[in-house]
PDB file of C-alpha atoms and ligand atoms in Angstrom:
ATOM      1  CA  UNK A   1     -16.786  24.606  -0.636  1.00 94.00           C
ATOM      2  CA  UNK A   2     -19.675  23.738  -3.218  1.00 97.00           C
ATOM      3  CA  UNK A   3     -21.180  26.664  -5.349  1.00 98.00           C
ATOM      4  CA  UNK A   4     -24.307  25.761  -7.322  1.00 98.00           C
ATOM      5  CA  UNK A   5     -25.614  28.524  -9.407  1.00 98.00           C
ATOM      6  CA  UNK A   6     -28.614  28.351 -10.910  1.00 98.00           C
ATOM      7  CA  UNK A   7     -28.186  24.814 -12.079  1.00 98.00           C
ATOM      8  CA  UNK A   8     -30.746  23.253 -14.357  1.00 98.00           C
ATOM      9  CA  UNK A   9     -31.222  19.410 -15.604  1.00 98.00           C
ATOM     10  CA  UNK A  10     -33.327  18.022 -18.243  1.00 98.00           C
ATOM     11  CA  UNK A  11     -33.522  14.652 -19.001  1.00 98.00           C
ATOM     12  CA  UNK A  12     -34.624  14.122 -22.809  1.00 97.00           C
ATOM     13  CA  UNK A  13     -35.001  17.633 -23.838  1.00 96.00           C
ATOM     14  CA  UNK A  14     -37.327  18.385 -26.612  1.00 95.00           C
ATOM     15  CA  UNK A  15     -39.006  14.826 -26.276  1.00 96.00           C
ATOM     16  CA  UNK A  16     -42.439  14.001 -25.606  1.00 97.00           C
ATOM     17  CA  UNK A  17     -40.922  11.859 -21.938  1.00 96.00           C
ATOM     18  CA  UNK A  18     -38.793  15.502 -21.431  1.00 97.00           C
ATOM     19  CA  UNK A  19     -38.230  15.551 -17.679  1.00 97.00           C
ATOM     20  CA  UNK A  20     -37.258  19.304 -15.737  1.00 98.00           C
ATOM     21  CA  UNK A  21     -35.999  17.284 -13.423  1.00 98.00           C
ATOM     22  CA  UNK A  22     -33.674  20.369 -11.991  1.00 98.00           C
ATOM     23  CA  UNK A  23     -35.336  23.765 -12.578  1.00 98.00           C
ATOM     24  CA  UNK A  24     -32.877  26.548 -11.240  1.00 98.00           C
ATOM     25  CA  UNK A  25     -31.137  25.287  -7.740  1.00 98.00           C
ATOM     26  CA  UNK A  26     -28.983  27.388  -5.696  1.00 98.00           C
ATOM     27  CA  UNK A  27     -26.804  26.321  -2.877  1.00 98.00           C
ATOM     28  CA  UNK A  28     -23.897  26.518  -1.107  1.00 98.00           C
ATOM     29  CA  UNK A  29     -22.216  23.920   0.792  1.00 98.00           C
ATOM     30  CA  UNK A  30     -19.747  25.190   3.359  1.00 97.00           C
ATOM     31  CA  UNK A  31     -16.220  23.280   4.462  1.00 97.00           C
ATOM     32  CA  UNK A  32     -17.043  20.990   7.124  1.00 97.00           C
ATOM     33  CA  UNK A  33     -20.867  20.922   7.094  1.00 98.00           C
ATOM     34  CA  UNK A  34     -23.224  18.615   7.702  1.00 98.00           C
ATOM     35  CA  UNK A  35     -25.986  19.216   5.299  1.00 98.00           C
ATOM     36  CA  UNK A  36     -29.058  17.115   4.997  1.00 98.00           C
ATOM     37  CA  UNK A  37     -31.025  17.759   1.183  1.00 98.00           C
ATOM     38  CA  UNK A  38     -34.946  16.611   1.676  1.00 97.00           C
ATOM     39  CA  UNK A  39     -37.657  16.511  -0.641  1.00 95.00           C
ATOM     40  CA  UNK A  40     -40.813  13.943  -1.626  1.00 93.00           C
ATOM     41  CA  UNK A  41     -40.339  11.026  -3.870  1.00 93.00           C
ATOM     42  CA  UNK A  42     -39.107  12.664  -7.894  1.00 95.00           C
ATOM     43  CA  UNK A  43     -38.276  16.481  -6.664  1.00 96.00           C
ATOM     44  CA  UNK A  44     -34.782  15.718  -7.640  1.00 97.00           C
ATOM     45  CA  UNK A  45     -32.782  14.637  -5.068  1.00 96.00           C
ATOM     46  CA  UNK A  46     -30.613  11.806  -6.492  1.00 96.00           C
ATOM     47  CA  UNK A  47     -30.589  14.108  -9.674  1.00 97.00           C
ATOM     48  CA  UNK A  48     -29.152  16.645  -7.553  1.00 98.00           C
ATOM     49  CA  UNK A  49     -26.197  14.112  -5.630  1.00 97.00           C
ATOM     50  CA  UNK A  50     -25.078  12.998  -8.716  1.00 96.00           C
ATOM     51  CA  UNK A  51     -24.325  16.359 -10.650  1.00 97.00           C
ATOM     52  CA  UNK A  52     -22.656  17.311  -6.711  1.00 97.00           C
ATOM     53  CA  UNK A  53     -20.382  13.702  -6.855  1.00 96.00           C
ATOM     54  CA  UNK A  54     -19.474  14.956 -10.619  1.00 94.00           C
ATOM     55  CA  UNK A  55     -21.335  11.937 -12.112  1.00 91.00           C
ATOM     56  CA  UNK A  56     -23.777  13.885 -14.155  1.00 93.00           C
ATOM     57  CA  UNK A  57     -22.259  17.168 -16.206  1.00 90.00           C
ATOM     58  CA  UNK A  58     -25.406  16.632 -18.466  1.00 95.00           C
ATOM     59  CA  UNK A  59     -26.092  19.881 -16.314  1.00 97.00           C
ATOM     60  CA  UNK A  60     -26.812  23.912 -17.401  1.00 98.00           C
ATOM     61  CA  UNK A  61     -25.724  26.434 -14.891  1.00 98.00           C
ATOM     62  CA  UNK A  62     -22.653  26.843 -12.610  1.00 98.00           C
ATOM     63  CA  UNK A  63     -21.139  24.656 -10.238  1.00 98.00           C
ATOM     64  CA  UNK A  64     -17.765  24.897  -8.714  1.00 97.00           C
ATOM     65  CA  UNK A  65     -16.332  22.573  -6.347  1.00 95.00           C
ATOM     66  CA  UNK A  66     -13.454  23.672  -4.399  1.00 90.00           C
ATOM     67  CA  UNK A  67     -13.015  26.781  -5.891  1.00 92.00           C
ATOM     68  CA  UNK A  68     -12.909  25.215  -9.903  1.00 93.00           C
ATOM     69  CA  UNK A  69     -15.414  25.125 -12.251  1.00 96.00           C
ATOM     70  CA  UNK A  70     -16.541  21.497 -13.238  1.00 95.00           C
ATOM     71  CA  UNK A  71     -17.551  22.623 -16.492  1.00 95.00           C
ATOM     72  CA  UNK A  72     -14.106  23.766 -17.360  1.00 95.00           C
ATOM     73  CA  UNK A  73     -12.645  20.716 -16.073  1.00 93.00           C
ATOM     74  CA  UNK A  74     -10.928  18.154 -19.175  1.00 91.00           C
ATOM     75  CA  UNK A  75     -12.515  14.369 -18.241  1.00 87.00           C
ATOM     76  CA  UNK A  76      -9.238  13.819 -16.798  1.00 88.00           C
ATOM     77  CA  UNK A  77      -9.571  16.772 -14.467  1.00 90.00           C
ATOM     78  CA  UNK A  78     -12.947  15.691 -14.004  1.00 89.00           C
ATOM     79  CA  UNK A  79     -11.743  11.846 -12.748  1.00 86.00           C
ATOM     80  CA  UNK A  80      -9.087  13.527 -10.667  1.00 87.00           C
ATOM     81  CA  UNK A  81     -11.361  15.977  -8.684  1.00 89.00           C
ATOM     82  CA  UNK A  82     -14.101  13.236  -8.058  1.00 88.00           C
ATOM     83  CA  UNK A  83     -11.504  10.911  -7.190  1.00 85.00           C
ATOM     84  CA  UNK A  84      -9.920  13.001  -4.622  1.00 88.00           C
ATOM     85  CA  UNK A  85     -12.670  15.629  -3.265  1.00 94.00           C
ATOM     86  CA  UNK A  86     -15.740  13.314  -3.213  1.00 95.00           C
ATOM     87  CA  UNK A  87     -17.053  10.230  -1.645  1.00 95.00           C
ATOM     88  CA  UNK A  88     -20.360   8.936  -2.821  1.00 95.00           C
ATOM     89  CA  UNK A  89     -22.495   6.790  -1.564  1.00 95.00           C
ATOM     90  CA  UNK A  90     -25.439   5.895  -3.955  1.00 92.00           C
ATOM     91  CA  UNK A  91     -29.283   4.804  -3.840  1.00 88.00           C
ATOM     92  CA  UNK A  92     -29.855   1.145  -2.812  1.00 86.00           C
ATOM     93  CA  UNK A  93     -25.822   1.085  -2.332  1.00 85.00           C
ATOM     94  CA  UNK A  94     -24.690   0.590  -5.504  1.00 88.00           C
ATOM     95  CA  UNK A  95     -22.191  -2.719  -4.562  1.00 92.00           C
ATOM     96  CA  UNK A  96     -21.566  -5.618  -6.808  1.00 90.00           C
ATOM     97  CA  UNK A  97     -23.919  -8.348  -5.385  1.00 92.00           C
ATOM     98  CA  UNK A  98     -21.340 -11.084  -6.361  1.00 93.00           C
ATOM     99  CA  UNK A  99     -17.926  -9.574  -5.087  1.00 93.00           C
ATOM    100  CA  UNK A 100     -16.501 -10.026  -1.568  1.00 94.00           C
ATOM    101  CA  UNK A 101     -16.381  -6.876   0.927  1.00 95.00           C
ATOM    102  CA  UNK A 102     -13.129  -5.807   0.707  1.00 93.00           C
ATOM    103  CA  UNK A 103     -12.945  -5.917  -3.666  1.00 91.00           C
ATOM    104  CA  UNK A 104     -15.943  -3.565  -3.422  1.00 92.00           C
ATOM    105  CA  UNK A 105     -14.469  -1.430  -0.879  1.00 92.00           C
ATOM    106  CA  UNK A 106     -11.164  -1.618  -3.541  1.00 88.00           C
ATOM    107  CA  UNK A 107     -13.062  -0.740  -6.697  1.00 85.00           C
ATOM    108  CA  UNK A 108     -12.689   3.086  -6.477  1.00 80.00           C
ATOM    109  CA  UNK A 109      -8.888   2.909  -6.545  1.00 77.00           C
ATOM    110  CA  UNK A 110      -8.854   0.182  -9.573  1.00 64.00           C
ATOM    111  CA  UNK A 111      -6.531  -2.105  -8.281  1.00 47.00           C
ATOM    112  CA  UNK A 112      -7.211  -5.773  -8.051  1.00 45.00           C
ATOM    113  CA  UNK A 113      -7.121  -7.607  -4.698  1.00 48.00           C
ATOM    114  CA  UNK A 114      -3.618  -8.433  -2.795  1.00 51.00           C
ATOM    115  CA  UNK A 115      -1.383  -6.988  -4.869  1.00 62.00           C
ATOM    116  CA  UNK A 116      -1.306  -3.658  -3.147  1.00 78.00           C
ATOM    117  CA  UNK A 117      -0.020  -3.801   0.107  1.00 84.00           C
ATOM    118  CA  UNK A 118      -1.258  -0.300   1.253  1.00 85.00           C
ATOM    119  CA  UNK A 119      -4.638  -0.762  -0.693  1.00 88.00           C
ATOM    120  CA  UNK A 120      -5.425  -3.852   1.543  1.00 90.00           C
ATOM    121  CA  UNK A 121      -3.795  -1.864   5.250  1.00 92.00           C
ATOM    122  CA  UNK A 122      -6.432   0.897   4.164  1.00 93.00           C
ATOM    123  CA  UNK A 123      -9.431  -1.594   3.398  1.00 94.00           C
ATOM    124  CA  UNK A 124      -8.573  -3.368   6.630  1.00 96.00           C
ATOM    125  CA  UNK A 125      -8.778   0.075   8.424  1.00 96.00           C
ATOM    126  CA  UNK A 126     -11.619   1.073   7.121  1.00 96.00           C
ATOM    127  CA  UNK A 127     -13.539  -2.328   7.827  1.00 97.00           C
ATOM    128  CA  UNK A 128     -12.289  -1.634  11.202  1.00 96.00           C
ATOM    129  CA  UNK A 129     -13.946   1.646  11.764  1.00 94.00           C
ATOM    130  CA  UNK A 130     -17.154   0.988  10.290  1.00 95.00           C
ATOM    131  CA  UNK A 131     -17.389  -2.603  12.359  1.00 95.00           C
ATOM    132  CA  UNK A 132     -17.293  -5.201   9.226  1.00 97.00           C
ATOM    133  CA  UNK A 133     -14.029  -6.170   9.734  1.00 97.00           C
ATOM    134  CA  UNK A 134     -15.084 -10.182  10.339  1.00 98.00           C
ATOM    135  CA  UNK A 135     -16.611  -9.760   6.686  1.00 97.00           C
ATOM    136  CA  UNK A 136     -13.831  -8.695   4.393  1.00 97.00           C
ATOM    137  CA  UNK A 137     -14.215 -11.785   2.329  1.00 97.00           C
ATOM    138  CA  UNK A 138     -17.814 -12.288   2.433  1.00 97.00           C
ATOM    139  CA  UNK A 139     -19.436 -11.882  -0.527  1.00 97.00           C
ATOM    140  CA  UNK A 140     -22.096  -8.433  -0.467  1.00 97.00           C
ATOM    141  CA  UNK A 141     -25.143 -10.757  -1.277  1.00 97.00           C
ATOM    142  CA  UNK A 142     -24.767 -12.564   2.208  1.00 97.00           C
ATOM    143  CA  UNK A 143     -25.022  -9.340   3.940  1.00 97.00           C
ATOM    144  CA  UNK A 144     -27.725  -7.794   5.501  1.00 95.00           C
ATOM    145  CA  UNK A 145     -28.745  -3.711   4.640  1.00 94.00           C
ATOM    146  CA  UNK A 146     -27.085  -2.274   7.236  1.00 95.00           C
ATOM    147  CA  UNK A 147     -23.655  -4.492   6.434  1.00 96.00           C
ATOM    148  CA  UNK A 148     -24.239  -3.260   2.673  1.00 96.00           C
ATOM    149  CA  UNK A 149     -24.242   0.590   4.002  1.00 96.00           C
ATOM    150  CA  UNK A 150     -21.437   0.116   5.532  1.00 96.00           C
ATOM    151  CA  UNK A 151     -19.425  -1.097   3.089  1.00 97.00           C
ATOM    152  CA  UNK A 152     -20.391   1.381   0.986  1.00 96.00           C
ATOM    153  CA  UNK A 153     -19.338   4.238   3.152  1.00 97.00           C
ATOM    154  CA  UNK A 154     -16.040   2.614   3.253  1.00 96.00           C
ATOM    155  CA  UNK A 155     -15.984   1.797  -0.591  1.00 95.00           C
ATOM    156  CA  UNK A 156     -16.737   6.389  -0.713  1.00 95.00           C
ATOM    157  CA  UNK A 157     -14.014   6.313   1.838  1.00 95.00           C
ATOM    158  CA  UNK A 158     -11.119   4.580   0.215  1.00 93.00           C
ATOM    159  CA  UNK A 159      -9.631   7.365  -1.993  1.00 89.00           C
ATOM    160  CA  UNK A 160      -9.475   9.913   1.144  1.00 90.00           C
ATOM    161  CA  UNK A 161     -12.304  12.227   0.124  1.00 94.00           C
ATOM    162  CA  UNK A 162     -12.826  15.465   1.411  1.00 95.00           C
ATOM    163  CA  UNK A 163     -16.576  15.481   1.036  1.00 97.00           C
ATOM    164  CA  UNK A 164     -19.092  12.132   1.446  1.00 98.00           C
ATOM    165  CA  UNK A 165     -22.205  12.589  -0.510  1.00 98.00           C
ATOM    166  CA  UNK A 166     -24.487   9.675   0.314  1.00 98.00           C
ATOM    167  CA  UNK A 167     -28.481   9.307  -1.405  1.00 97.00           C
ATOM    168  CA  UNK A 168     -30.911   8.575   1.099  1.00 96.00           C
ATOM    169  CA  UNK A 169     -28.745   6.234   3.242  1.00 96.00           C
ATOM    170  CA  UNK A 170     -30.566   5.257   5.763  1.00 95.00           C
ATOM    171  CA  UNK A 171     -33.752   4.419   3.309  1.00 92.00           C
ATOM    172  CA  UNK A 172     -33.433   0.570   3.402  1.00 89.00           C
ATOM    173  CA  UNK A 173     -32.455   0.086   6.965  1.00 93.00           C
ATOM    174  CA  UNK A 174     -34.323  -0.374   9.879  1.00 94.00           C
ATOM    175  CA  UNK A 175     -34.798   1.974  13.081  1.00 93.00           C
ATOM    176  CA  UNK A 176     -31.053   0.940  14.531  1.00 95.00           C
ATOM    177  CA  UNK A 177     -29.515   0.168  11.829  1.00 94.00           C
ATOM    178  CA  UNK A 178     -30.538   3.428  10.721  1.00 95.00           C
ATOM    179  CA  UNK A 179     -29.504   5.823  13.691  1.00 95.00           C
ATOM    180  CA  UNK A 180     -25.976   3.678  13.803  1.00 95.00           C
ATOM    181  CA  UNK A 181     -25.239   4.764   9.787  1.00 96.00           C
ATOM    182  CA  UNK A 182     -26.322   8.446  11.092  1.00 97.00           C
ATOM    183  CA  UNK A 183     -23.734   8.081  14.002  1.00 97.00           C
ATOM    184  CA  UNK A 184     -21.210   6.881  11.974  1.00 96.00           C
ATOM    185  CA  UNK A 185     -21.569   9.737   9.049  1.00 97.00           C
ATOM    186  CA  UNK A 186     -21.892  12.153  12.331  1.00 98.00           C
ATOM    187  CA  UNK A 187     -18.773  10.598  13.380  1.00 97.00           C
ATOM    188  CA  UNK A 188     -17.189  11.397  10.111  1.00 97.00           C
ATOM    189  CA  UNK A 189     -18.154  14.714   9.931  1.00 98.00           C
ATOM    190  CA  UNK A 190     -16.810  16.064  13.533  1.00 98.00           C
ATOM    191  CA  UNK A 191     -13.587  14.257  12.164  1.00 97.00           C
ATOM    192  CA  UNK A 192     -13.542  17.067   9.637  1.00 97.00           C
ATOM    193  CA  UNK A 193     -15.337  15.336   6.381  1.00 97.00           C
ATOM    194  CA  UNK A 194     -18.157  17.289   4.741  1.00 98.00           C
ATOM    195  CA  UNK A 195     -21.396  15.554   4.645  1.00 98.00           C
ATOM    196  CA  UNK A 196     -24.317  16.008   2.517  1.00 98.00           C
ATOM    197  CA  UNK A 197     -27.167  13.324   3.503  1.00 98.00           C
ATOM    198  CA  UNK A 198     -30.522  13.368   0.939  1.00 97.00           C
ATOM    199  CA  UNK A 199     -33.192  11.740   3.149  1.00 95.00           C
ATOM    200  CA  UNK A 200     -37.045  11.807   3.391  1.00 89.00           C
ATOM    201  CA  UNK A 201     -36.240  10.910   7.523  1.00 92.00           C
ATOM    202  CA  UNK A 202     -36.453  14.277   9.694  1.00 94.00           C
ATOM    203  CA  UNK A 203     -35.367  12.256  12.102  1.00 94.00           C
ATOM    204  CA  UNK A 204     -31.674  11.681  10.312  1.00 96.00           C
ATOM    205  CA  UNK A 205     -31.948  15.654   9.178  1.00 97.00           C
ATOM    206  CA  UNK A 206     -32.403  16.467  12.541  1.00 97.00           C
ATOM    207  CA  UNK A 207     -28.380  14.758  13.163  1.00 96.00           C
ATOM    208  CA  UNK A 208     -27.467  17.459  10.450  1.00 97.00           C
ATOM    209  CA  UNK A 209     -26.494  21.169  11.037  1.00 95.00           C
ATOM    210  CA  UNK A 210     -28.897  22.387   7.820  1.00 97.00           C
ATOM    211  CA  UNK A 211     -31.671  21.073   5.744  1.00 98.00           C
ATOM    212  CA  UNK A 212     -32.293  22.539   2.386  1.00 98.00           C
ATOM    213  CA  UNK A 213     -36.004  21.238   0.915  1.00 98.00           C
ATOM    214  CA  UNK A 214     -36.361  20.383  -2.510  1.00 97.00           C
ATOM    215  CA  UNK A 215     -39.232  20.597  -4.377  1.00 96.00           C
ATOM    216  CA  UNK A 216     -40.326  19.957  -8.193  1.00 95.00           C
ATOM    217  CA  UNK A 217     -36.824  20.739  -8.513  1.00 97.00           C
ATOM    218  CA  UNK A 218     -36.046  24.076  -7.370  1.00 97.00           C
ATOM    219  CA  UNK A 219     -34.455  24.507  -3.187  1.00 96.00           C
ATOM    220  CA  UNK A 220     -37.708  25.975  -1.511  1.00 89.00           C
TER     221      UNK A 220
HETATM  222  N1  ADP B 301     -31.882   9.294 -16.137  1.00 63.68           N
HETATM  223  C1  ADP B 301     -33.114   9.821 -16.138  1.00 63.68           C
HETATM  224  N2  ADP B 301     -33.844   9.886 -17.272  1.00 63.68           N
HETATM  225  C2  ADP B 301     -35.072  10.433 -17.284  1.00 63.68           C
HETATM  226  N3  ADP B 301     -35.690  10.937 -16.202  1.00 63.68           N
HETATM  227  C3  ADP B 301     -35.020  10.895 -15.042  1.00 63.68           C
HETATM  228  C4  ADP B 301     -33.694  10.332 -14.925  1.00 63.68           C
HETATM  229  N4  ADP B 301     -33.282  10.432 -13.645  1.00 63.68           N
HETATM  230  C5  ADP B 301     -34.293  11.021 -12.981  1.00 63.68           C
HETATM  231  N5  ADP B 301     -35.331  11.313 -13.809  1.00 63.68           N
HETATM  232  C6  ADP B 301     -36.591  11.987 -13.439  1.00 63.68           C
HETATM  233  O1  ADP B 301     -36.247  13.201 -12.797  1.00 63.68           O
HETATM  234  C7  ADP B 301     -37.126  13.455 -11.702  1.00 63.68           C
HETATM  235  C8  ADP B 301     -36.289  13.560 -10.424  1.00 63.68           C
HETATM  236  O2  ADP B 301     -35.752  12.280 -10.131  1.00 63.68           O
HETATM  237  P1  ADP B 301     -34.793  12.005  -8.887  1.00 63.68           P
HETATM  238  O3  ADP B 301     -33.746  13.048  -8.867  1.00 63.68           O
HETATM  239  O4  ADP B 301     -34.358  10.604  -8.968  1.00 63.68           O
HETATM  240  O5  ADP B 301     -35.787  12.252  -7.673  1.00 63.68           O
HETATM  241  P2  ADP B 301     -35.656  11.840  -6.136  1.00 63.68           P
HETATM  242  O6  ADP B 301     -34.284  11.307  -5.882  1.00 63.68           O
HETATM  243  O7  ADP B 301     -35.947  13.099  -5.375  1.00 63.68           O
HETATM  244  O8  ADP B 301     -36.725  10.818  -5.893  1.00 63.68           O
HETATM  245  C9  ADP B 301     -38.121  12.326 -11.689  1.00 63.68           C
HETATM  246  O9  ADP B 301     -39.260  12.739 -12.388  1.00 63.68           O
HETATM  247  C10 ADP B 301     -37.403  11.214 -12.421  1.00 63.68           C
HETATM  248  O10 ADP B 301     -38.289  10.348 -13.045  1.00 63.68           O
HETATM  249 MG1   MG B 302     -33.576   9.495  -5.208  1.00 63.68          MG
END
């Protein structure tokens, strides 16, 4: 379960570039939902994912993930709880152009490549389910977008999250490309993950139990 109370974000407070990018938001994500977070182009979306993945605690208000307060977390606690709770999968993917598949897939758990037995079983799994198996040594500039998603859900996947947050996922892709990402985070979901999907595509909130709007950074 995710609690936000009243949860504010201001980038460069007190400056003349201040930004309220978050102005109050509410919201409750329930075990095992499929949430999908909309809003137009700056309403705060990706601000939004990133204080839920625990990547941003630049924030004012409450927000407790699993029943603990990420504010009274130590960093360590903080690492820990985003290690093991959350999967996220970021904005324009967020992989290292120059590295093959399976190291970005591997960078979550900080472990080089082939020395870790189990590390590579659950990278080769992974690859498996999400259908870029035949690509574990390319290199992520030789794929295409819909190759790049995919290795990015796995690279959220490796640490055995409870919850996948992933910004606007489907925002690069085309049409099939696109509804095969939503089937696959569907997939995940009815296999018990939580899944919060920011989009601007009705079309992929539609897949989703809930949509929440956003708007000039308050949950309309
Ligand atoms: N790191 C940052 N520094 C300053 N302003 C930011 C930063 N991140 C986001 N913003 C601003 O906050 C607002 C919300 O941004 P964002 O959450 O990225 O919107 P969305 O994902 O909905 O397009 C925008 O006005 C954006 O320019
Ligand atoms: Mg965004």
């Amino acid at each position: 379960m995710l609690i936000l109370k009243d949860v504010k974000r201001t980038f460069n407070p007190g400056k003349p570039n201040e930004v309220r990018a978050l102005r109050g938001v509410n919201l409750e994500i329930a075990d095992g939902e499929m949430l999908a977070i909309m809003g137009a182009s700056g309403s705060g979306k990706s601000t939004l994912l990133h204080i839920l993945g625990c990547l941003d605690d630049g924030f004012d208000g409450e927000y407790s993930l699993s029943g603990k307060s990420v504010h009274a977390l130590s960093r360590r606690e903080l690492a820990e709880i985003r290690n093991s709770e959350l999967g996220v999968v970021l904005q324009n993917f967020g992989l290292i152009e120059n590295m093959s598949v399976a190291d970005n897939i591997a960078v979550p758990s900080y472990i080089g490549r082939g020395t870790d037995k189990e590390l590579n079983k659950k990278i080769a799994a992974l690859a498996e389910k999400l259908g870029i198996a035949d690509k574990l040594k390319t290199d992520v500039s030789e794929l295409s977008g819909g190759q790049k998603q995919r290795v990015a859900i796995a690279r959220a996947l490796i640490k055995s999250p409870k919850i996948i947050l992933a910004d606007e996922p489907t925002g690069a892709l085309d049409r099939e490309n696109s509804r095969q990402i939503v089937a696959i985070l569907s997939e995940l979901n009815a296999e018990g993950y939580t899944v919060v999907i920011v989009t601007h595509d009705p079309g992929v909130a539609q897949k989703c139990h809930r949509t929440v709007n956003i708007s000039d950074g308050v949950i309309a």
